[in-house]
CSV table of C-alpha atoms in Angstrom, one decimal:
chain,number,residue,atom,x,y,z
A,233,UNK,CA,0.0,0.0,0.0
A,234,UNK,CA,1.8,3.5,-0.9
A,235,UNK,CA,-0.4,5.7,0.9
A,236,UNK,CA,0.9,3.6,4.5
A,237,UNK,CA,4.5,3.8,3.2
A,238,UNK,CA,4.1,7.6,2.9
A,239,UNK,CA,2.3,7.5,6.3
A,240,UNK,CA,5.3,5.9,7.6
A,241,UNK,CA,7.5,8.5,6.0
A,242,UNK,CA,5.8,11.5,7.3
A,243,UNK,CA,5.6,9.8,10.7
A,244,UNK,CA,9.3,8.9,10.8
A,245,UNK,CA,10.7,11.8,9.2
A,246,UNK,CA,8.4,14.2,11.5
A,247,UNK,CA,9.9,12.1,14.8
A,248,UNK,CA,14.1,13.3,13.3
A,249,UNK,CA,13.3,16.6,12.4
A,250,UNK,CA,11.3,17.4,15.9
A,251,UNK,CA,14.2,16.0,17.7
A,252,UNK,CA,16.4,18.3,15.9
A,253,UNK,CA,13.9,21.3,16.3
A,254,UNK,CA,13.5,20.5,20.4
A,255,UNK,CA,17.7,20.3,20.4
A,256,UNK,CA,17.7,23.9,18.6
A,257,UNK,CA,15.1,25.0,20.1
A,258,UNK,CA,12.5,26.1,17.0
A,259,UNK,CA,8.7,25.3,17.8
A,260,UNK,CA,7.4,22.1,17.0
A,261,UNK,CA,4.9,23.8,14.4
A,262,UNK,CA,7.8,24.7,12.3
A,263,UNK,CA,9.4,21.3,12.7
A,264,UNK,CA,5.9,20.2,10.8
A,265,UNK,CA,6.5,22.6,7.9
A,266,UNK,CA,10.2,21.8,7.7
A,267,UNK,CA,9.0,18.2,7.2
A,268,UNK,CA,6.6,18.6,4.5
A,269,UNK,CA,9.1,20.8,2.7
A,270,UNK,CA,11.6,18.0,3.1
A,271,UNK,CA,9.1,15.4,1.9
A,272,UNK,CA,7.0,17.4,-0.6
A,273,UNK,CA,7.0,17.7,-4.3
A,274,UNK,CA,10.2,20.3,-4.2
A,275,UNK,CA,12.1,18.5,-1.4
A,276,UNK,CA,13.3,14.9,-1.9
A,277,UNK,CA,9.7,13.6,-3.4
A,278,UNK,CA,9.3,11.3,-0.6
A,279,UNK,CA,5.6,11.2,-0.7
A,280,UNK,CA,3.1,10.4,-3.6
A,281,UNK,CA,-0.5,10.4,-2.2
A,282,UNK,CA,-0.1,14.1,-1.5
A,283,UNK,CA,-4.2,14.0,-2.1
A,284,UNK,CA,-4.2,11.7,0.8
A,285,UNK,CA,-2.3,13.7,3.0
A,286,UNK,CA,-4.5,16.4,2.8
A,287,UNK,CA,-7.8,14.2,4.1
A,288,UNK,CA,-6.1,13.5,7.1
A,289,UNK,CA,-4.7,17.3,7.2
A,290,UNK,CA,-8.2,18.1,7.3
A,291,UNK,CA,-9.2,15.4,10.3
A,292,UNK,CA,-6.0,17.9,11.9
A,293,UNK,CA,-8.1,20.8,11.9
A,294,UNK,CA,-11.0,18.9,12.6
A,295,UNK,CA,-9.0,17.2,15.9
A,296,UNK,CA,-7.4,20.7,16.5
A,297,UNK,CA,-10.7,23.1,16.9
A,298,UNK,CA,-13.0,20.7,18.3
A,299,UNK,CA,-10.7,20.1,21.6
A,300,UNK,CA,-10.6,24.1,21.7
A,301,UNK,CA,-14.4,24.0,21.3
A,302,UNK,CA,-14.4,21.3,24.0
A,303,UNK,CA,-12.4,24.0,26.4
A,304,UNK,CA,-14.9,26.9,25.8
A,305,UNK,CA,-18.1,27.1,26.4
A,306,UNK,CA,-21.3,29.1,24.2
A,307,UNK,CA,-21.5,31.5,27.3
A,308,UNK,CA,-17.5,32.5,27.1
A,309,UNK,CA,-18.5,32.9,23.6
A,310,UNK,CA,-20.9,35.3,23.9
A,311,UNK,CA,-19.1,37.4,25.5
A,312,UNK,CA,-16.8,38.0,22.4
A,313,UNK,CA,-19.6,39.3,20.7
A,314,UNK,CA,-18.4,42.8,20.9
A,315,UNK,CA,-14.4,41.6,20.0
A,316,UNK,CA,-15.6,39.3,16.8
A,317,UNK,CA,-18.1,41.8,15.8
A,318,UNK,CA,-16.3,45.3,15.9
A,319,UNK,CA,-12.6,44.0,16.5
A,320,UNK,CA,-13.1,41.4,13.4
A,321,UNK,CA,-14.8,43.6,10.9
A,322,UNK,CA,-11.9,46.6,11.5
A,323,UNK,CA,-9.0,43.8,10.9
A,324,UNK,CA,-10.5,42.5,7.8
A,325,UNK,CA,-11.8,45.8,6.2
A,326,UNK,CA,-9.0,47.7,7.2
A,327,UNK,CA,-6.0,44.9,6.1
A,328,UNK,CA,-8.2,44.2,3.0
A,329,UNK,CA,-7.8,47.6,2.0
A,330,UNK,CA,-4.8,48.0,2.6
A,331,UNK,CA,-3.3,45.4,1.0
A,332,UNK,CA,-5.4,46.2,-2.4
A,333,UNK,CA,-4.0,49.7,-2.5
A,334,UNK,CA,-0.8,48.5,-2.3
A,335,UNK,CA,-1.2,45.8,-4.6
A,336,UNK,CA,-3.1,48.1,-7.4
A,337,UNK,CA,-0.5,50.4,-6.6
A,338,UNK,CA,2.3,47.8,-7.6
A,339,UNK,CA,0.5,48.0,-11.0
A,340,UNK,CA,-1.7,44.4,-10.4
A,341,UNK,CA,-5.2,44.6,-12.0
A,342,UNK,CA,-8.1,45.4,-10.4
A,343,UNK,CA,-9.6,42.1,-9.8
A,344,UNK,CA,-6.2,40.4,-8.8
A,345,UNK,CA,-5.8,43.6,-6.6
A,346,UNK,CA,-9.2,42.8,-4.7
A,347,UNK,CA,-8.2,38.9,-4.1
A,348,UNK,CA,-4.8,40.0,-2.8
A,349,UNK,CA,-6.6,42.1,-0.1
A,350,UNK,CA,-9.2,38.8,0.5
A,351,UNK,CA,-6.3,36.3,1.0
A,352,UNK,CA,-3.8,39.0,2.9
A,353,UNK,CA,-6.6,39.6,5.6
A,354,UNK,CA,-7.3,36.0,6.9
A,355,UNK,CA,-5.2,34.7,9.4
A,356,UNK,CA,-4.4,30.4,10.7
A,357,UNK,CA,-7.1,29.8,13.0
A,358,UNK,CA,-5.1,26.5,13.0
A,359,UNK,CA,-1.7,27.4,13.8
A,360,UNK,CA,-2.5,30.1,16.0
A,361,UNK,CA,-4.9,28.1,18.3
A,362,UNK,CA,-2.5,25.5,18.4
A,363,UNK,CA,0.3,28.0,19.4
A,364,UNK,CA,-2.3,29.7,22.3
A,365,UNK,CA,-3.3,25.8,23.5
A,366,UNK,CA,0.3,24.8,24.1
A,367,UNK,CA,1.2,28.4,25.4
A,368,UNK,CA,-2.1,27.4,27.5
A,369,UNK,CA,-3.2,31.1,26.7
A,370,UNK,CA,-6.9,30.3,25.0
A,371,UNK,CA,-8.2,31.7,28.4
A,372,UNK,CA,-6.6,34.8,28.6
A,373,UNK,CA,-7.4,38.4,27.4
A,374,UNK,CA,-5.2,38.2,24.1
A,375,UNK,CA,-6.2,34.5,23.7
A,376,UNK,CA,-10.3,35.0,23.9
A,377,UNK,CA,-9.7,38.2,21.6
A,378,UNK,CA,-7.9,36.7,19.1
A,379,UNK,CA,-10.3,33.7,19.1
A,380,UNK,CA,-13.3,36.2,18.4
A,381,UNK,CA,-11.8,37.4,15.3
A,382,UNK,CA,-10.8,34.2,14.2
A,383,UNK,CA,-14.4,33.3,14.3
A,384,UNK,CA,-15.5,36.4,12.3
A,385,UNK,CA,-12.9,35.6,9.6
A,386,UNK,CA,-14.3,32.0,9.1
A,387,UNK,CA,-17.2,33.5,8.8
A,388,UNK,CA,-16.7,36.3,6.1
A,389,UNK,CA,-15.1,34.0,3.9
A,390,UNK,CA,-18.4,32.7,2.8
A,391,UNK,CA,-19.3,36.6,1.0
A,392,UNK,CA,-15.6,36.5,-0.3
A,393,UNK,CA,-16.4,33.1,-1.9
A,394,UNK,CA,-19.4,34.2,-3.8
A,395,UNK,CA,-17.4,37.7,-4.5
A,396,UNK,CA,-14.2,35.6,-6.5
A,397,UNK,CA,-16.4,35.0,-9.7
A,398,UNK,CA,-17.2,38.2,-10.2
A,399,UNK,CA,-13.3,39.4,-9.6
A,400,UNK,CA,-12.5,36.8,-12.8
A,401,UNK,CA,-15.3,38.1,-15.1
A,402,UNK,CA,-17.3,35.1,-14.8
A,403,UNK,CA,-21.0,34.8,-14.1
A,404,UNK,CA,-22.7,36.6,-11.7
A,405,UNK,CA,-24.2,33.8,-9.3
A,406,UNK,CA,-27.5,33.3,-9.1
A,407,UNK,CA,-30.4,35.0,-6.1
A,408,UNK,CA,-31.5,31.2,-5.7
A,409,UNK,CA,-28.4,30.0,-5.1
A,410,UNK,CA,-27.2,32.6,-3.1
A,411,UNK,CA,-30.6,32.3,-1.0
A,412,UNK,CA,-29.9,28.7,-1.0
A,413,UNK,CA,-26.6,29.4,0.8
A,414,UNK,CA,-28.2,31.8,3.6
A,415,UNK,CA,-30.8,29.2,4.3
A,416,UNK,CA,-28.3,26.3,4.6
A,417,UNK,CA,-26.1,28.4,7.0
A,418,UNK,CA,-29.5,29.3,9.0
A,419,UNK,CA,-30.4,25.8,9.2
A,420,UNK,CA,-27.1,24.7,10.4
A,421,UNK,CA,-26.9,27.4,13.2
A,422,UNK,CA,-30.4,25.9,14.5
A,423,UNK,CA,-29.4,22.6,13.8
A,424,UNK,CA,-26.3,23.5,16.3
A,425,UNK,CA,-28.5,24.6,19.1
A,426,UNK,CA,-30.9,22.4,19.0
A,427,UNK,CA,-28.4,19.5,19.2
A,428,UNK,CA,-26.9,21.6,22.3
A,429,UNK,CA,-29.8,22.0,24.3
A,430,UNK,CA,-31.8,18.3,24.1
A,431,UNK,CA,-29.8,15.9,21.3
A,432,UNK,CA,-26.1,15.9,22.2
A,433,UNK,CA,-27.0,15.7,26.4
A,434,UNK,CA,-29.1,13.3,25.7
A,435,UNK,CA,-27.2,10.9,23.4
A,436,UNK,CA,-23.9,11.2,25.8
A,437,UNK,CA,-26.1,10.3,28.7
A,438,UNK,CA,-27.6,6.9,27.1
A,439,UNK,CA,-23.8,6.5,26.1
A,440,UNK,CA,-22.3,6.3,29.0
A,441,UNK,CA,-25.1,4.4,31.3
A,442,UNK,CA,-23.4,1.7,28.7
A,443,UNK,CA,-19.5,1.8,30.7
A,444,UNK,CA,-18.4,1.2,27.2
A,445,UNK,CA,-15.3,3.9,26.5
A,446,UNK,CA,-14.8,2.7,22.8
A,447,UNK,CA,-18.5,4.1,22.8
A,448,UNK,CA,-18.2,7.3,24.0
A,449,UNK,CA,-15.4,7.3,22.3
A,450,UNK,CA,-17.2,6.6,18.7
A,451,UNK,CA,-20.2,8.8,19.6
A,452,UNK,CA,-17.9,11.9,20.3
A,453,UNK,CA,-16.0,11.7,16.9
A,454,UNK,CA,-19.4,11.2,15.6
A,455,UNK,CA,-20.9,14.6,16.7
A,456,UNK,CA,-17.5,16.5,15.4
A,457,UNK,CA,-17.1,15.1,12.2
A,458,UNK,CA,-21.0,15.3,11.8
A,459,UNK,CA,-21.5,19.3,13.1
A,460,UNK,CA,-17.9,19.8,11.2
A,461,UNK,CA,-19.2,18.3,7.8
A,462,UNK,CA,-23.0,20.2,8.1
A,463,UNK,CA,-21.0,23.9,8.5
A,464,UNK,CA,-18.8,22.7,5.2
A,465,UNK,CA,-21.9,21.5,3.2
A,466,UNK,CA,-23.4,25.1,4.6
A,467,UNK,CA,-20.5,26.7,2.8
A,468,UNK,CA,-18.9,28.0,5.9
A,469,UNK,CA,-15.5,26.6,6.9
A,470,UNK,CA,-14.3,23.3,8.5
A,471,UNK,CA,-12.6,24.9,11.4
A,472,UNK,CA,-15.4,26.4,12.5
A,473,UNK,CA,-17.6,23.6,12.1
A,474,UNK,CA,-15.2,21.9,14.5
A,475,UNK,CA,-15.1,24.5,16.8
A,476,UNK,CA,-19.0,24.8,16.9
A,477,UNK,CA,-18.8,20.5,17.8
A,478,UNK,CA,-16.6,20.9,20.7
A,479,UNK,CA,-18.6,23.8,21.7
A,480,UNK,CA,-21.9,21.7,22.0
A,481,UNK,CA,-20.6,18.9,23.7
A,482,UNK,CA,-18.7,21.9,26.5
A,483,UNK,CA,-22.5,22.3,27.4
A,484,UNK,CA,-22.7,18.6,28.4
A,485,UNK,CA,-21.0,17.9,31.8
A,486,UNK,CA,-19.4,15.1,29.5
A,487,UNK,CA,-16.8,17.5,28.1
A,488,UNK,CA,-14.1,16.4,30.6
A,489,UNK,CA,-14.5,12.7,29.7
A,490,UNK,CA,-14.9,13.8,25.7
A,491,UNK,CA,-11.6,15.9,26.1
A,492,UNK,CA,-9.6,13.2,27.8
A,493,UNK,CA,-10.8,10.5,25.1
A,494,UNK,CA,-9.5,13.0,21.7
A,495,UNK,CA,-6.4,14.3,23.3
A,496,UNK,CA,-4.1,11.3,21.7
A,497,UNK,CA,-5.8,11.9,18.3
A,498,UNK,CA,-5.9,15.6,18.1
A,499,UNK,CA,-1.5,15.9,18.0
A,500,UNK,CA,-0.9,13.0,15.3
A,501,UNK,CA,-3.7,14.6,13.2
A,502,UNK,CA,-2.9,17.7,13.7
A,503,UNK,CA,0.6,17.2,12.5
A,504,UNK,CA,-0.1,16.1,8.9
A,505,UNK,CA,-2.0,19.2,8.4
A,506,UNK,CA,1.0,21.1,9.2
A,507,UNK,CA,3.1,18.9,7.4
A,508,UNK,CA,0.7,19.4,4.4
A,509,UNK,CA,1.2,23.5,4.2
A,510,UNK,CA,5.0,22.5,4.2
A,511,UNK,CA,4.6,20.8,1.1
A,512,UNK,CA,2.8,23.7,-0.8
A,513,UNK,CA,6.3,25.3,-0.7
A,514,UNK,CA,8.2,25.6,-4.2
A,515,UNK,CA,11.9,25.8,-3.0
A,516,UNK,CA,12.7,26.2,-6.9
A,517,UNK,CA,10.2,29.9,-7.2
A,518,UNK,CA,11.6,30.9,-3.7
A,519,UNK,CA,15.3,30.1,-4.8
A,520,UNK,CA,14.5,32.6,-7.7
A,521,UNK,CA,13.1,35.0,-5.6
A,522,UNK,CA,14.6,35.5,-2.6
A,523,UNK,CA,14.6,38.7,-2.1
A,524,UNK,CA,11.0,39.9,-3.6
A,525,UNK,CA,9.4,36.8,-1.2
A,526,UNK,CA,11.4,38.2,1.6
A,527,UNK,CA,10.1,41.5,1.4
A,528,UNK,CA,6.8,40.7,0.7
A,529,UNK,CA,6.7,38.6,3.7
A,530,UNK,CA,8.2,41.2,6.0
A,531,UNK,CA,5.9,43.5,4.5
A,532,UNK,CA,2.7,41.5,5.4
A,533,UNK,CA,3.7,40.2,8.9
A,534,UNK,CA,4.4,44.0,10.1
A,535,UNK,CA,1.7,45.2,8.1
A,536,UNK,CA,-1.0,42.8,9.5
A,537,UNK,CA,0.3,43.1,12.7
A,538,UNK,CA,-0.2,46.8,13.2
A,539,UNK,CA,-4.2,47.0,11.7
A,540,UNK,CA,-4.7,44.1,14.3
A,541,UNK,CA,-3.8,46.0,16.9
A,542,UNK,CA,-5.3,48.8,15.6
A,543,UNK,CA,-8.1,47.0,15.5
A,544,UNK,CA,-7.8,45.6,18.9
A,545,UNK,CA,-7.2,49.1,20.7
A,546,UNK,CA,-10.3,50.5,19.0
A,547,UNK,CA,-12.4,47.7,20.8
A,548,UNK,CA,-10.7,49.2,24.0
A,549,UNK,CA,-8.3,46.2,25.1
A,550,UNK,CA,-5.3,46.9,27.1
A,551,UNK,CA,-2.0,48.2,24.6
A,552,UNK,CA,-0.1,44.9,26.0
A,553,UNK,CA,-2.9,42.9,25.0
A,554,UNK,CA,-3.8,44.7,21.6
A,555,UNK,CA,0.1,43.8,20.9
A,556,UNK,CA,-0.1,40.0,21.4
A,557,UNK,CA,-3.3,39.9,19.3
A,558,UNK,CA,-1.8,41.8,16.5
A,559,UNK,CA,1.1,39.1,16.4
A,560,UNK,CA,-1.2,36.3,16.8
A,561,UNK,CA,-2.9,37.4,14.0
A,562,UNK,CA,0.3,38.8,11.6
A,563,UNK,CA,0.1,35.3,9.4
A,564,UNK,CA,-2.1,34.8,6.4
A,565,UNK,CA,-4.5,31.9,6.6
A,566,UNK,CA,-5.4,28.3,5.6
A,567,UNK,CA,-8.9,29.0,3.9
A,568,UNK,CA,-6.7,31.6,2.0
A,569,UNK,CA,-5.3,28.5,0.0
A,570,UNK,CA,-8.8,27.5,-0.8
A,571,UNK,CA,-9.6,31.4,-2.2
A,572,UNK,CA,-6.7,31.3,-4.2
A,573,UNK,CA,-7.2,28.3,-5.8
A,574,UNK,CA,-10.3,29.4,-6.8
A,575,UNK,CA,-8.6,32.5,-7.8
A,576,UNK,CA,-6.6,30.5,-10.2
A,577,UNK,CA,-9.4,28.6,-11.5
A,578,UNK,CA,-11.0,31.8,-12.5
A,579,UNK,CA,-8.0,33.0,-13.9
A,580,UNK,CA,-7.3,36.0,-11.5
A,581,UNK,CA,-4.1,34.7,-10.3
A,582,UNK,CA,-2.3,34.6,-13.8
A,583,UNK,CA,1.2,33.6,-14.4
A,584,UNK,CA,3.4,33.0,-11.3
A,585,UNK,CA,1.1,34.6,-8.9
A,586,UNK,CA,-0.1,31.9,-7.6
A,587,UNK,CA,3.5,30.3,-6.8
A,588,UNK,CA,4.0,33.6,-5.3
A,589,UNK,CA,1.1,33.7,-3.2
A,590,UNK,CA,2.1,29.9,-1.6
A,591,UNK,CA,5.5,30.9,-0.8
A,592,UNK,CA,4.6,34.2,1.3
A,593,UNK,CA,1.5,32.5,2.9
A,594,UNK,CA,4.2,29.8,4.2
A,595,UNK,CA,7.1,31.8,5.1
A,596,UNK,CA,4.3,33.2,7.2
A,597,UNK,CA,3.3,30.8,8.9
A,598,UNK,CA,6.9,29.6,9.7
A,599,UNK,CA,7.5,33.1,11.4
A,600,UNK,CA,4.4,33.0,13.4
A,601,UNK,CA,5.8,30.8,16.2
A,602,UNK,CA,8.7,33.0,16.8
């Protein structure tokens, strides 16, 4: 089976190069994208099913949000109305216009201009959760700020999504279809707390009068994957589908037992998604531009780092606080790759673009940690 031998690859070569990183020092998410640059299409080619990888990248985020979900709870939630609401719609207006000035400036088209700003204002719910949940910082001031605009972000990619055809000339969509949209998002968002209130306590409690763990064990995955797959269907993101799971079973006083039972799943799975960014990197367009990716990348991290705090001051949190935030939130995003590769299939991105855009994003990423 090739897909196990590239498991075995990713696992093995993952286990060296986080030895190395923990001797040196560097944080283990960086060890992850080290590895997939190693093992990807411009490293050494050591893995085929790249398709593959990605599916279980995706059970990473997945494994990833839904134990932060599991930590939170709907009423800690609510409380970041005022943070996602205000605080999210200044970092994403203000870094989206930004970053198309400057792009239009730099002589890019209009519409290439526009998708520049999209991708340039979304930040790694992925990578930075992970980096607050090891820092054990989700509960803190910057931590529950950062999370509220990570929220609003998932959510205003669904516009940006139905905005991208229109960037490449192509048809207009539809009033049905964007109705259908609004009503499938509606229905999922009901669906969510009904399932909070009776379905999910109710289910967990016939579970468990059974003392079976494998069980529980099934009927927790079961809710996550199920929750995670309705907000993807919905046309809003996986992450926050995820999130949304752990955060109905948080209302259960099962969430301990729940938390204890994903814990060994969430790390291994959340490792191949990291490892699969790594492999989007084209050492051979980096090698050839150096000094333009550097620059660019500088240019975002400070860039996005400065409207975030902005952003965060505005909402009235402490300068110290409005500083971590605007770190936190300085990378550019994983649902990014999925509006640039629609970019490219509507023929916005044209000639090396798109290369471009994948080495930034990842350089990124890589810096976050630090």
């Amino acid at each position: 089976m090739p897909f196990l031998g590239d498991i075995l690859i990713i696992i093995g070569l993952s286990a060296v190069v986080l030895y190395l990183c923990h001797r040196a020092g560097i944080p283990v998410i960086v060890g992850y994208l080290l590895t997939g640059i190693v093992a990807g299409p411009s490293g050494f080619g050591l893995v085929r099913q790249i398709e593959a990888v990605r599916i279980l990248a995706e059970l990473g985020i997945v494994a990833l949000l839904f134990t932060i979900g599991l930590e939170f709870s709907f009423r800690n939630l609510l409380q970041l109305r005022r943070t996602a609401l205000l605080g999210g719609s200044l970092q994403v207006l203000l870094t989206l216009l930004a970053a198309t000035a400057v792009a239009h400036g730099l002589g890019r088209p209009p519409g290439e201009a526009v998708l520049i700003g999209f991708v340039t204002s979304l930040s790694s719910t992925a990578i930075v959760m992970k980096l607050l949940q090891d820092r054990a910082e989700i509960d803190t001031p910057q931590g529950t700020s950062t999370l509220g605009i990570l929220i609003f972000q998932d959510l205003v990619v669904v516009p940006m999504m139905l905005i991208l055809p229109l960037l490449g000339g192509a048809a207009r969509e539809s009033p049905e279809t964007i109705l259908q949209l609004v009503a499938g998002e509606i229905g999922v968002v009901v669906l969510i707390v009904v399932a909070a209130k009776w379905l999910v306590p109710w289910t967990l409690l016939k579970v468990t009068q059974t003392r079976s763990r494998e069980l529980f064990l099934l009927a927790v995955v079961m809710i996550g994957l199920a929750v995670a797959w309705m907000t993807q269907t919905a046309g809003l993101s996986l992450a926050l589908g995820a999130f949304l799971a752990g955060l109905v079973i948080s209302e259960s006083e099962y969430s301990h037992q729940a938390l204890g039972s994903i814990l060994p799943f969430r790390d291994v799975f959340a490792g191949f998604f990291f490892v699969s960014i790594g492999m989007l990197l084209d050492l051979g367009y980096l090698a050839a531009h150096p000094v333009e990716t550097a620059g660019m990348t500088a240019g975002i991290l400070l860039v996005k780092a400065a409207i975030a705090t902005a952003a965060a001051l505005i909402v009235g949190l402490p300068l110290r606080t409005s500083l971590l935030v605007g770190l936190s939130l300085s990378q550019i995003g994983e649902f990014s790759f999925i509006l640039a590769e629609a970019g490219n299939k509507y023929a916005v991105f044209t000639g090396n673009r798109y290369q471009e855009f994948l080495a930034v994003s990842v350089l990124t990423m890589m810096a976050t940690p630090f």
